[in-house]
Coordinates of C-alpha atoms in Angstrom, one line a residue:
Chain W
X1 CA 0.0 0.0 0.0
X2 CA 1.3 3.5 -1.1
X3 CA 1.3 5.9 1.5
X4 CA -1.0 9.0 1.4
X5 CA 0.5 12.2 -0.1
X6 CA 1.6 15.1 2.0
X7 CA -0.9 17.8 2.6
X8 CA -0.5 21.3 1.7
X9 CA -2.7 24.6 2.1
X10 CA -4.0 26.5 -0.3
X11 CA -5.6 29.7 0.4
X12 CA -8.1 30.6 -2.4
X13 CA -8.4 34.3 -2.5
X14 CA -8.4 34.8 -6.7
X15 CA -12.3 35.5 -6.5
X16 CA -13.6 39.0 -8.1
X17 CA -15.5 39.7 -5.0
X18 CA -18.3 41.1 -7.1
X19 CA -21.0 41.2 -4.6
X20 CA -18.5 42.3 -1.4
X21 CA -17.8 45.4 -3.8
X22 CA -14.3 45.6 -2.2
X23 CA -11.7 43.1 -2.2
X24 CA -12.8 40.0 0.2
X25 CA -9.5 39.0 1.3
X26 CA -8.9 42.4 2.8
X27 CA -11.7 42.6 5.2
X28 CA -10.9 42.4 8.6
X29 CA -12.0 40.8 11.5
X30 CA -10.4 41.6 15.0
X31 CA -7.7 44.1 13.0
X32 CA -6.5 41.4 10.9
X33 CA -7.1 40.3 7.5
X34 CA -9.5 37.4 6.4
X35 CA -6.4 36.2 4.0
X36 CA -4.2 36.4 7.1
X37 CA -6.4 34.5 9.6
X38 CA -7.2 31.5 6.9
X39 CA -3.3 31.6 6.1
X40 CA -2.5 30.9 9.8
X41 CA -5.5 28.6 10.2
X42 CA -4.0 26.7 7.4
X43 CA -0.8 27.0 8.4
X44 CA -1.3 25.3 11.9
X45 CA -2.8 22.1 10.5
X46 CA 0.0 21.7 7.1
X47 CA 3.4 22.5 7.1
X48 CA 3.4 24.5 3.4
X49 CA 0.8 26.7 2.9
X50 CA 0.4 28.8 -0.6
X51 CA -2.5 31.5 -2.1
X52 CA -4.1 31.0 -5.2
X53 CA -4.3 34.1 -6.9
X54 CA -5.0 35.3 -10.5
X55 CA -2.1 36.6 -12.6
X56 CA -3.4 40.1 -12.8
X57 CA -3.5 40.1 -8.5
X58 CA -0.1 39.0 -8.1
X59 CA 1.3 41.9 -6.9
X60 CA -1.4 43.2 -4.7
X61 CA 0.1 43.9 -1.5
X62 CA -2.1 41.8 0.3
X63 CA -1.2 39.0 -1.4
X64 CA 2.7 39.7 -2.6
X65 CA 4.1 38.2 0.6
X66 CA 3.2 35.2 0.8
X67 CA 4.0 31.8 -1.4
X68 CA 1.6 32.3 -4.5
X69 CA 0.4 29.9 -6.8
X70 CA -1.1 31.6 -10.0
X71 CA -3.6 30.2 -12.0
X72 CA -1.6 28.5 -14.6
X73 CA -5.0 26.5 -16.2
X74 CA -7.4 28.5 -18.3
X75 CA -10.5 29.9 -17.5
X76 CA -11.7 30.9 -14.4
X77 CA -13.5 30.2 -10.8
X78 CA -11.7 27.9 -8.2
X79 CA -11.2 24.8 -10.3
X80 CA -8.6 26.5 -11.7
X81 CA -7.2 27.3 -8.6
X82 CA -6.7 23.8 -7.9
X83 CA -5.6 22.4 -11.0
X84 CA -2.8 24.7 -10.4
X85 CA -2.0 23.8 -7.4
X86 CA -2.4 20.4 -8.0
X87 CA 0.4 21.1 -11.6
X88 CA 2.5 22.2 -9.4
X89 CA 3.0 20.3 -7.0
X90 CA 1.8 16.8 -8.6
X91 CA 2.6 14.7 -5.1
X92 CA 0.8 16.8 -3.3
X93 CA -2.7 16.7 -1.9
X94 CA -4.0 20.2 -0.8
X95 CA -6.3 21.3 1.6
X96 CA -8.0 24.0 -0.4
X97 CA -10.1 26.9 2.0
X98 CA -12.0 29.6 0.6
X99 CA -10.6 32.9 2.4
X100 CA -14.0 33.9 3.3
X101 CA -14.8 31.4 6.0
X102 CA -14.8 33.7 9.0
X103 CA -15.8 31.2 11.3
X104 CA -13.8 28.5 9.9
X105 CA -11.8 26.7 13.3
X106 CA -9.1 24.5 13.8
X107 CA -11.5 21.7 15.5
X108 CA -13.1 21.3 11.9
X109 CA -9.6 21.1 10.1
X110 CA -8.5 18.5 12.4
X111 CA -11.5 16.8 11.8
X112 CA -11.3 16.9 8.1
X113 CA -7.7 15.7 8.2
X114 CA -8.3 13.1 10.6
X115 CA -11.3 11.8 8.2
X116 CA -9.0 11.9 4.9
X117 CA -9.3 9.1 3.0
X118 CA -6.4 9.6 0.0
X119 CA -7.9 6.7 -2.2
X120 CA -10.6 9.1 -2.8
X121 CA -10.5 12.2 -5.3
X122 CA -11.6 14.5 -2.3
X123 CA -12.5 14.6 1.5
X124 CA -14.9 17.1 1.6
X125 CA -17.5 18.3 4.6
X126 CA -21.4 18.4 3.3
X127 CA -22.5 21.4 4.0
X128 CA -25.0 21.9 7.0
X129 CA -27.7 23.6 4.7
X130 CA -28.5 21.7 1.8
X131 CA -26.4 18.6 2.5
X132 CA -24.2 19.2 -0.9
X133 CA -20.5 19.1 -0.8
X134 CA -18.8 21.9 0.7
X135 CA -15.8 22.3 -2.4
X136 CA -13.7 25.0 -0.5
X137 CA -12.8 23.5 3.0
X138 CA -11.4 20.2 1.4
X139 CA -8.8 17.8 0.8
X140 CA -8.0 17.6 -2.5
X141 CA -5.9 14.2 -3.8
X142 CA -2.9 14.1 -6.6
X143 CA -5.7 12.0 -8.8
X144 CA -8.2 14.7 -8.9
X145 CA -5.9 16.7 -11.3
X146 CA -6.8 14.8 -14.4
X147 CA -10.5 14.1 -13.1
X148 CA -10.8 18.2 -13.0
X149 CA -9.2 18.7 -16.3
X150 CA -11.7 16.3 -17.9
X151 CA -14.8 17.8 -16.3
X152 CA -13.4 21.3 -17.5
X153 CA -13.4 20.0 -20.8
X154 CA -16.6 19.7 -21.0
X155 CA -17.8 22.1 -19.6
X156 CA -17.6 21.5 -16.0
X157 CA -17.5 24.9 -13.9
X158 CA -18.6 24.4 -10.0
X159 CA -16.5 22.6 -8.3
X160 CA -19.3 21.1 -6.0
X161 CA -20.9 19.7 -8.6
X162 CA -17.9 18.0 -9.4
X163 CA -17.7 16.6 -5.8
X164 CA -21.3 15.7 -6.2
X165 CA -20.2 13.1 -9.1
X166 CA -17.4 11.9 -8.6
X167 CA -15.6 9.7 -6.1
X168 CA -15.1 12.0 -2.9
X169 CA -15.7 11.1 0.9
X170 CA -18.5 13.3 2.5
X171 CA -18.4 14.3 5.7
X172 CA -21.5 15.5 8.2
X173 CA -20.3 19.0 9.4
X174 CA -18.0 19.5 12.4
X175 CA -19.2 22.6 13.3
X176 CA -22.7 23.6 11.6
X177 CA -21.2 27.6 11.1
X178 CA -18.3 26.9 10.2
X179 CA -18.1 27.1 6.2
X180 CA -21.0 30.2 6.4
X181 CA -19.0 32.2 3.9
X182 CA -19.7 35.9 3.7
X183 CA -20.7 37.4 0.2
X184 CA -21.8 40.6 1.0
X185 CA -21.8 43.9 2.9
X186 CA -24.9 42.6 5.3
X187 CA -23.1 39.5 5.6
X188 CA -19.8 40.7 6.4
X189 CA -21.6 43.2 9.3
X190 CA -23.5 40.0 11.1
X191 CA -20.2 38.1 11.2
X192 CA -18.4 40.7 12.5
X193 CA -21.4 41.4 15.2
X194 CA -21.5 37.6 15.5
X195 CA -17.5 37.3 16.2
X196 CA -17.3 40.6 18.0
X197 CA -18.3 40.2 21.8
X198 CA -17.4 36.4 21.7
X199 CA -14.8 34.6 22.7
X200 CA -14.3 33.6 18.8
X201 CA -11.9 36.6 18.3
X202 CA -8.7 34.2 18.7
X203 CA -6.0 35.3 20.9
X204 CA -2.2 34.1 20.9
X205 CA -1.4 31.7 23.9
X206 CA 1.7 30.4 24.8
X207 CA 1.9 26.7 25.4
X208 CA 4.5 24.8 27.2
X209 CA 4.6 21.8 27.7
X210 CA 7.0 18.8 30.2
X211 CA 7.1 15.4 30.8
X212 CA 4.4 13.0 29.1
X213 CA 2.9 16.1 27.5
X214 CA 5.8 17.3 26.2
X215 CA 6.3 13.7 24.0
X216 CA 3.1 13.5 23.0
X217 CA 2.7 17.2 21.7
X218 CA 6.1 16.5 20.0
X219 CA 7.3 19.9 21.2
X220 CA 8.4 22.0 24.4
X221 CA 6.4 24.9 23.6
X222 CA 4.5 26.3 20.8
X223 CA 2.6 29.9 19.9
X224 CA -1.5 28.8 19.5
X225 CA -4.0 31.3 17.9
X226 CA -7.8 29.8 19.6
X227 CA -11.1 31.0 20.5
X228 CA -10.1 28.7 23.4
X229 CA -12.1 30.8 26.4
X230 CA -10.9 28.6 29.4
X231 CA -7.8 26.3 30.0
X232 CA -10.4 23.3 29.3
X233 CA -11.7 24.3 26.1
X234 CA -7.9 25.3 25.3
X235 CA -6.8 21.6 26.3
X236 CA -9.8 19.8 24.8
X237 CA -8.7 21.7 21.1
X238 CA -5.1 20.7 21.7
X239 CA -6.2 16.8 22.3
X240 CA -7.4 16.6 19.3
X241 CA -4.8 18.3 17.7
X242 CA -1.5 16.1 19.8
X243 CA -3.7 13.0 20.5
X244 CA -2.7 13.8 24.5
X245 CA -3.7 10.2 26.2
X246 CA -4.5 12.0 29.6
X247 CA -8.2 12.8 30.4
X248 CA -8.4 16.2 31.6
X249 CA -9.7 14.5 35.2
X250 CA -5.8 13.6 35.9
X251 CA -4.0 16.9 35.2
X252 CA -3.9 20.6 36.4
X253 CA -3.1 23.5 34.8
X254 CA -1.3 26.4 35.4
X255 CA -1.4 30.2 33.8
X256 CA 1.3 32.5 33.8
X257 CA 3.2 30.0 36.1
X258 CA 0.6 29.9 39.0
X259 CA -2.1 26.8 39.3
X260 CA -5.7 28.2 38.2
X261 CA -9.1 26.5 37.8
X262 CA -9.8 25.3 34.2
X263 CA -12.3 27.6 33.8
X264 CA -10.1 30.6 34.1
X265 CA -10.9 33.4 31.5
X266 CA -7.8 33.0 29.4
X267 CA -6.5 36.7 27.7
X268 CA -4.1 37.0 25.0
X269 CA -0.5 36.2 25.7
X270 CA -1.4 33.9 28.5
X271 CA 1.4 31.1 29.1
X272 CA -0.9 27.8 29.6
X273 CA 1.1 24.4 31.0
X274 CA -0.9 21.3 31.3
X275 CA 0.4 19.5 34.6
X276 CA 0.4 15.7 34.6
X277 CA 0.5 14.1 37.7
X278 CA 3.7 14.8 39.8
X279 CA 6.3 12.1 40.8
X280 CA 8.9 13.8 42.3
X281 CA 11.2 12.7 45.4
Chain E
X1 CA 15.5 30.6 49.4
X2 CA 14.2 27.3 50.7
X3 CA 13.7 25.7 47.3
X4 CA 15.7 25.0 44.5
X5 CA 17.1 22.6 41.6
X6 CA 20.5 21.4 40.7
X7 CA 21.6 20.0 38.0
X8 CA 24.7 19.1 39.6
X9 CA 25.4 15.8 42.5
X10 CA 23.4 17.4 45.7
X11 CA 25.8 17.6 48.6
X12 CA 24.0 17.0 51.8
X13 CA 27.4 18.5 53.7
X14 CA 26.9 22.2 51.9
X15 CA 23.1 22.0 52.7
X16 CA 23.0 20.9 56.0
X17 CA 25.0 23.9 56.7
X18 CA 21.9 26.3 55.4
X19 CA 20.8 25.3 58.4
X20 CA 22.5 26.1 61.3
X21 CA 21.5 28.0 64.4
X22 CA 22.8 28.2 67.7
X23 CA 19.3 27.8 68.9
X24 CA 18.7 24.5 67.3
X25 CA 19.5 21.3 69.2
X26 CA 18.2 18.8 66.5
X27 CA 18.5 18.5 62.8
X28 CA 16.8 15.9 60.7
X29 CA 17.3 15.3 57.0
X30 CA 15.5 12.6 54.5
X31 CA 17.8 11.7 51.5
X32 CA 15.8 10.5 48.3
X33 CA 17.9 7.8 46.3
X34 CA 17.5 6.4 43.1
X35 CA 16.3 3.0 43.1
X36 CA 17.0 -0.4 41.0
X37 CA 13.4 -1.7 41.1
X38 CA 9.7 -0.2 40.6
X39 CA 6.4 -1.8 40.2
X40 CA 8.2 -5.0 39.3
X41 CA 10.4 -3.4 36.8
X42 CA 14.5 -3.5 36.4
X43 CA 15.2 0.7 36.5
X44 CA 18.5 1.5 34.8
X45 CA 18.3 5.5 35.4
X46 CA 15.7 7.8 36.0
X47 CA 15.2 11.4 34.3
X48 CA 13.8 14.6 36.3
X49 CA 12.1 17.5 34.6
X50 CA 10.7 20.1 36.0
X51 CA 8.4 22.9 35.6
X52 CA 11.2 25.2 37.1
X53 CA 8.9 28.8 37.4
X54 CA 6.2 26.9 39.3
X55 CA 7.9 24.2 40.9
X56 CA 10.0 26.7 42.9
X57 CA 6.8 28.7 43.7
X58 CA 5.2 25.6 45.3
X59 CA 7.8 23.9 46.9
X60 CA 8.7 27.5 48.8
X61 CA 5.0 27.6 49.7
X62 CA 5.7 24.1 51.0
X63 CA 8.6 25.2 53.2
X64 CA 7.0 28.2 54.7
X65 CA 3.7 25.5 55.6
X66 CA 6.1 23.4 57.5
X67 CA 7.8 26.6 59.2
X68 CA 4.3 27.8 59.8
X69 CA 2.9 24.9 61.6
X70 CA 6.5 23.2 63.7
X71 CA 8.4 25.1 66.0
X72 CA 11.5 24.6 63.8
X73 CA 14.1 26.7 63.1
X74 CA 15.1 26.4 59.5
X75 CA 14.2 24.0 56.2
X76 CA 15.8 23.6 53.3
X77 CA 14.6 21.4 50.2
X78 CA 17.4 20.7 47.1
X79 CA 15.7 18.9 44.7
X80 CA 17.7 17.2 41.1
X81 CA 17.2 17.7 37.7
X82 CA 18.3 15.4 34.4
X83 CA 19.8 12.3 34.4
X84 CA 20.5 10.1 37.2
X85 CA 21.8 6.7 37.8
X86 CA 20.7 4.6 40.4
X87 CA 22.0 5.4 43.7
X88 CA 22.5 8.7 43.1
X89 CA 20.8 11.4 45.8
X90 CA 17.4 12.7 44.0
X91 CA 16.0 15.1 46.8
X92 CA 17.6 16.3 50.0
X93 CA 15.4 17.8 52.6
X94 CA 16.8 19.4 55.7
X95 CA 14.8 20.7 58.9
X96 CA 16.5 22.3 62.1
X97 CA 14.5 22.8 65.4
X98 CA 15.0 23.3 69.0
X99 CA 14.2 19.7 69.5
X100 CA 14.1 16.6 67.3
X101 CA 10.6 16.1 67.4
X102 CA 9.1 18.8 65.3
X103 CA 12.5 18.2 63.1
X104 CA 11.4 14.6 62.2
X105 CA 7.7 15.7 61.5
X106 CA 8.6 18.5 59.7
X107 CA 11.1 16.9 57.4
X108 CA 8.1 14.8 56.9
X109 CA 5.7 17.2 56.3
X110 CA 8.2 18.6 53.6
X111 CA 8.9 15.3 51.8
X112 CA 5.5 14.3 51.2
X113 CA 4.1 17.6 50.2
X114 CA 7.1 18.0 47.6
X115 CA 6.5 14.7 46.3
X116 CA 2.7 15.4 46.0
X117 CA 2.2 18.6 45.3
X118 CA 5.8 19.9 43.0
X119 CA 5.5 20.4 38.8
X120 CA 8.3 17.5 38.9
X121 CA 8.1 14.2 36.8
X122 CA 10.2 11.2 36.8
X123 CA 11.0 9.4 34.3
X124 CA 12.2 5.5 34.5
X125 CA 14.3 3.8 32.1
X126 CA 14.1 0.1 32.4
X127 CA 17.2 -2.8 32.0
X128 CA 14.7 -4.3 29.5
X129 CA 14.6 -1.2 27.3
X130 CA 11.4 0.1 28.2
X131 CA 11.0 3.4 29.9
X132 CA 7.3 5.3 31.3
X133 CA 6.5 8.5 33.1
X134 CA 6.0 7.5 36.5
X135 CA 2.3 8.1 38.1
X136 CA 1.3 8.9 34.1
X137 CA 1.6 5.5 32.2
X138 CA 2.3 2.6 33.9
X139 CA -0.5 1.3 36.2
X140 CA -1.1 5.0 37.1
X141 CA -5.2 4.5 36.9
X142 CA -5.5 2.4 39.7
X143 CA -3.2 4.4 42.4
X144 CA -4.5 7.4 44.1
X145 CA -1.9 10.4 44.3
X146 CA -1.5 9.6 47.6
X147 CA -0.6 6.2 48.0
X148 CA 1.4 6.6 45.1
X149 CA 3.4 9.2 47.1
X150 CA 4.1 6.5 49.9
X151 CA 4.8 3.2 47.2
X152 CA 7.6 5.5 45.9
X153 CA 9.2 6.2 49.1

């Protein structure tokens, strides 16, 4: 058996954002870009991530400095996007994300990844609406490349109806908001209203971690952007992210190197360590 | 300071003299040594890590308890880090007092808290090859905390 392909990110932020009337990728949520929060979303789950772009938005600021694929393939819409990709880098699978997923998290990433299957063309959520393939938070496979240049041929545009005939893995949805995506103004207002006051606005923690946990995470320490609101939704995210083999029932914690309850507000810059049971002496 | 980590061989002689008063008729110290055995297993060496910020935090908290509630004069806990082969010293606690009484109890009081209570983990490396984080992998779910404090004595 072949093992499955590395996974990459790819960004998609080449759309013409006709309805937005402004650039989609610019809009900001807590001060920071939607490009730049689905970049580092991606970016905590793959270890290369890239933005599709158009030729004629290569040099946007917003986009110059990060790794760009451009549209190589003719025509235009996100198929393109990800036959380029996939021409590219032909080994690769990508995990392709619309940029406009404001509420996109890192539990439903996790879950898609965990879920892969790589003998399929796809791994792709169904959407929580109409039950149809959600095209733009998926895993695409190296063998989808020819399979997308055929249904462009003839005449193939929408990528979800692609997924809808072909040999891709559907998943139910992790998260029922996650892949809203936001089209227009009155959209883009709710999220932000919708994000605003909650706990969603993601903060930067730092995480170190000893002992068992320390293994097991496969680090010392590491920078983590969540909507975590506690230590135990912070520790339940980063189970399923390092597989920790401790139930929550057997450790402490500790913030800014003093034990605290695990339902502590946490603010940003917090330092969070996860205490397994002691053995010294 | 009451509490602290070494890296280096603890030397009970240096420590002990932390402790001196002219007041004190009785000093009592508990030495920690690394062991050959556990839970049926062959140990080869042992490794200490410790949350350093915290563990120091705590185990001067645990100090100022024991001076808080014995008549003693002064503690002192030294505590190693890294690797350590067995029979080497892993903890050194110290307690003077006017008598030896409260000195035993103290010492007591200090050892077990430390051992319960510190950010420090252990962990053995078996003859056979194996190794485990002690009190987190092997047969850890059926001990409480504080029995395991007192099987590892």
């Amino acid at each position: 058996m072949s093992s499955a392909a590395p996974v990459f990110g790819l960004i998609l932020a080449g759309g013409a954002s006709s309805r937005m009337q402004r650039d989609k990728a610019a809009l900001r949520y807590g001060g920071r870009t939607q490009l730049d929060r689905a970049f580092d979303l991606a970016a905590r789950h793959v270890p290369r991530v890239f933005v599709s772009v158009r030729a004629a938005q290569a040099a946007d600021p917003a986009r110059a400095g990060k790794p760009l694929i451009i549209d190589a393939a003719g025509g235009e819409g996100p198929i393109v996007g990800i036959r380029s990709a996939l021409a590219e880098f032909p080994d690769s699978a990508w995990l392709v994300l619309a940029c406009d997923l404001p509420f996109l998290s890192d539990g439903t990433l996790t879950n898609l990844l965990r879920a892969r299957d790589p003998a399929r063309l796809a791994t792709a959520y169904r959407s929580a609406h109409d039950g149809l393939p959600e095209p733009l938070c998926a895993v695409w496979e190296p063998a989808a490349g020819a399979a997308l240049a055929a249904f462009q041929a003839a005449g193939g545009r929408c990528p979800r109806k692609f997924l809808s005939t072909h040999d891709a893995l559907l998943l139910e949805p992790f998260d029922a908001r996650a892949l809203d995506n936001v089209n227009t103004p009155e959209e883009y207002a709710a999220a932000v209203r919708a994000l605003g006051p909650m706990p969603a606005v993601p903060i930067q923690l730092k995480i170190q971690y000893y002992a068992l946990m320390r293994e097991q995470a496969g680090r010392s320490e590491e920078t983590v952007e969540t909507a975590a609101a506690t230590p135990a939704d912070l520790f339940a995210e980063l189970t399923a992210r390092h597989g920790f083999t401790l139930p929550r029932e057997r450790l402490k914690v500790a913030v800014n190197s003093e034990f605290c309850d695990w339902s502590r507000a946490l603010a940003a810059g917090d330092a969070v360590v996860f205490i397994p049971p002691v053995a010294g002496g | 300071m009451r509490f602290r980590f070494t890296t280096a061989a603890i030397d009970p002689e240096t420590a002990r003299r932390e402790l001196v008063d002219a007041a004190a008729g009785a000093c009592a110290s508990f030495e920690g040594w690394v062991r050959n055995f556990n839970d049926g297993h062959e140990v080869k060496r042992l490794e200490y890590e410790a949350f350093a910020d915290l563990a120091v935090k705590e185990g001067e908290r645990i100090a100022a308890e024991a001076l808080a509630r014995f008549p003693i004069r002064h503690a002192l806990c030294v505590h190693r880090i890294g690797s350590l082969a067995v029979g080497e010293m892993a903890v050194w606690v110290g307690v003077s007092s006017a008598h030896r009484g409260e000195a035993f109890d103290a010492c007591r009081y200090i050892i077990d808290e430390v051992k319960h209570r510190v950010p420090i983990w252990k962990k053995e490396h078996y003859l056979n090859g194996d190794s485990g984080w002690v009190n987190c992998e092997h047969c850890a779910a059926a001990r409480s905390p504080r029995a395991a404090v007192r099987a590892g004595d």
